[in-house]
CSV table of C-alpha atoms in Angstrom, one decimal:
chain,number,residue,atom,x,y,z
A,1,MET,CA,13.9,-10.4,46.0
A,2,LYS,CA,14.9,-13.0,43.5
A,3,GLN,CA,11.3,-13.6,42.5
A,4,LYS,CA,10.7,-9.9,41.9
A,5,ARG,CA,13.8,-9.8,39.7
A,6,THR,CA,12.6,-12.7,37.7
A,7,ILE,CA,9.2,-11.1,37.2
A,8,VAL,CA,10.8,-7.8,36.1
A,9,LEU,CA,13.0,-9.6,33.6
A,10,ALA,CA,10.0,-11.5,32.2
A,11,ILE,CA,8.1,-8.3,31.7
A,12,VAL,CA,11.1,-6.6,30.0
A,13,PHE,CA,11.5,-9.6,27.8
A,14,MET,CA,7.8,-9.7,26.8
A,15,ALA,CA,7.9,-5.9,26.0
A,16,PHE,CA,11.0,-6.4,23.9
A,17,MET,CA,9.3,-9.2,22.0
A,18,ALA,CA,6.2,-7.1,21.4
A,19,CYS,CA,8.4,-4.2,20.2
A,20,GLU,CA,10.2,-6.4,17.6
A,21,ASN,CA,6.9,-7.9,16.4
A,22,ALA,CA,5.4,-4.4,16.0
A,23,GLN,CA,8.4,-3.2,14.0
A,24,VAL,CA,8.1,-6.1,11.5
A,25,ARG,CA,4.4,-5.7,11.4
A,26,LYS,CA,4.7,-2.0,10.5
A,27,LYS,CA,7.1,-2.8,7.7
A,28,LEU,CA,5.0,-5.6,6.4
A,29,VAL,CA,1.6,-3.8,6.2
A,30,GLY,CA,1.1,-2.6,2.6
A,31,SER,CA,1.3,-3.8,-1.0
A,32,TRP,CA,4.0,-6.1,-2.2
A,33,SER,CA,4.9,-7.8,-5.6
A,34,TYR,CA,7.2,-10.7,-6.5
A,35,ASP,CA,10.6,-9.9,-7.9
A,36,LEU,CA,11.6,-12.6,-10.3
A,37,GLU,CA,15.2,-11.4,-10.9
A,38,ALA,CA,16.0,-10.9,-7.2
A,39,THR,CA,14.5,-14.4,-6.4
A,40,ARG,CA,16.7,-15.9,-9.1
A,41,LEU,CA,19.8,-14.3,-7.6
A,42,GLU,CA,18.8,-15.5,-4.1
A,43,MET,CA,18.4,-19.0,-5.4
A,44,MET,CA,21.8,-18.9,-7.1
A,45,ARG,CA,23.3,-17.6,-3.9
A,46,GLN,CA,21.7,-20.7,-2.1
A,47,GLU,CA,23.2,-22.9,-4.9
A,48,ALA,CA,19.8,-24.1,-6.3
A,49,THR,CA,19.8,-26.5,-9.1
A,50,PRO,CA,18.9,-25.4,-12.7
A,51,SER,CA,15.6,-27.4,-12.4
A,52,GLN,CA,14.7,-25.7,-9.2
A,53,ILE,CA,15.4,-22.3,-10.8
A,54,ASN,CA,13.3,-23.2,-13.8
A,55,TYR,CA,10.4,-24.3,-11.6
A,56,MET,CA,10.6,-21.0,-9.7
A,57,GLU,CA,10.6,-19.0,-12.9
A,58,SER,CA,7.6,-20.8,-14.2
A,59,ILE,CA,5.7,-20.0,-11.0
A,60,LEU,CA,6.8,-16.4,-10.7
A,61,THR,CA,6.2,-15.7,-14.4
A,62,THR,CA,2.6,-16.6,-13.7
A,63,LEU,CA,2.5,-14.3,-10.7
A,64,ASP,CA,4.3,-11.4,-12.4
A,65,ALA,CA,1.4,-9.1,-12.1
A,66,ALA,CA,0.3,-10.3,-8.7
A,67,LYS,CA,0.1,-8.1,-5.7
A,68,LEU,CA,-0.1,-9.2,-2.1
A,69,LEU,CA,-1.9,-6.7,0.2
A,70,PHE,CA,-1.2,-7.1,3.9
A,71,GLU,CA,-3.7,-5.3,6.1
A,72,SER,CA,-3.0,-4.2,9.6
A,73,ASP,CA,-5.9,-6.3,10.9
A,74,GLY,CA,-4.3,-9.5,9.8
A,75,SER,CA,-6.3,-9.9,6.6
A,76,MET,CA,-4.7,-10.1,3.2
A,77,LEU,CA,-5.5,-10.1,-0.5
A,78,LEU,CA,-3.8,-11.7,-3.4
A,79,LEU,CA,-4.7,-9.7,-6.5
A,80,LEU,CA,-4.0,-11.2,-9.9
A,81,ASP,CA,-5.7,-9.9,-13.1
A,82,ASP,CA,-9.5,-10.1,-12.2
A,83,ILE,CA,-8.9,-12.6,-9.3
A,84,GLU,CA,-9.1,-11.5,-5.7
A,85,GLN,CA,-8.2,-14.2,-3.1
A,86,SER,CA,-8.6,-13.2,0.5
A,87,GLY,CA,-6.8,-14.7,3.4
A,88,THR,CA,-5.0,-14.1,6.7
A,89,TRP,CA,-1.5,-13.5,8.0
A,90,ILE,CA,0.1,-13.5,11.4
A,91,LEU,CA,3.6,-13.1,12.7
A,92,GLN,CA,5.2,-15.7,15.0
A,93,LYS,CA,8.5,-16.1,16.9
A,94,LYS,CA,9.1,-12.5,17.7
A,95,GLY,CA,8.4,-11.4,14.1
A,96,LYS,CA,10.8,-13.9,12.5
A,97,GLU,CA,8.1,-16.1,11.0
A,98,LEU,CA,5.2,-15.2,8.7
A,99,VAL,CA,2.2,-17.5,8.5
A,100,MET,CA,0.0,-16.8,5.4
A,101,ASN,CA,-3.2,-18.6,4.7
A,102,LEU,CA,-4.7,-18.0,1.2
A,103,THR,CA,-5.7,-21.5,0.4
A,104,GLY,CA,-7.1,-22.9,3.6
A,105,SER,CA,-3.8,-24.2,4.8
A,106,ASP,CA,-1.0,-22.3,6.6
A,107,GLN,CA,2.1,-21.5,4.6
A,108,VAL,CA,4.9,-20.8,7.1
A,109,SER,CA,8.0,-18.8,6.1
A,110,THR,CA,11.0,-17.5,7.9
A,111,ILE,CA,11.4,-13.8,7.4
A,112,LYS,CA,15.0,-13.8,6.2
A,113,TYR,CA,15.1,-10.0,5.6
A,114,ILE,CA,12.6,-7.2,5.8
A,115,SER,CA,13.0,-3.5,5.2
A,116,SER,CA,10.5,-0.8,4.1
A,117,ASP,CA,10.9,-1.9,0.4
A,118,THR,CA,12.2,-5.5,0.4
A,119,LEU,CA,10.9,-8.7,1.9
A,120,VAL,CA,12.8,-12.1,1.6
A,121,LEU,CA,10.9,-15.2,2.7
A,122,ASP,CA,12.2,-18.7,3.0
A,123,PRO,CA,9.5,-21.4,3.2
A,124,GLN,CA,9.8,-23.7,6.1
A,125,ARG,CA,8.5,-26.7,4.2
A,126,VAL,CA,11.7,-27.6,2.2
A,127,ASP,CA,11.3,-29.8,-0.8
A,128,GLN,CA,12.1,-29.9,-4.5
A,129,ILE,CA,9.4,-27.4,-5.3
A,130,SER,CA,10.0,-24.9,-2.5
A,131,PHE,CA,12.0,-21.7,-3.2
A,132,PRO,CA,12.7,-18.4,-1.5
A,133,ARG,CA,10.4,-15.5,-2.3
A,134,VAL,CA,11.7,-11.9,-2.8
A,135,LEU,CA,9.1,-9.3,-2.8
A,136,ILE,CA,9.3,-5.5,-3.3
A,137,SER,CA,7.0,-2.9,-1.9
A,138,THR,CA,4.6,-1.3,-4.3
A,139,ASP,CA,3.4,1.4,-1.9
């Protein structure tokens, strides 16, 4: 009896995890662009130093016209001017982590917030040059 209850609870838990992952996946698939102003505000809220904010601004100014396309099959494209960089993405930890690979190495971020039009990512590798990314849907 106890073993059956444990099995049933495990199945319910796995179904719940799959459902959470599917909801995040559905919101993520599509076209996104970086939002410099929203990222600046997020960094100020996190009490970033002026040099960290300046670094972020220099990077996101370069990526101002960039688009990230997340495909439902786990592939992705970074589009910037005439450049197309392909890569992959997966969700981990019940849809709470996004792993992107555009450069040959995984970039793991915590999904701090996601809706149909806003995505906030916090990189897990924290150092002087890491900063949150706020993206807006362009679909």
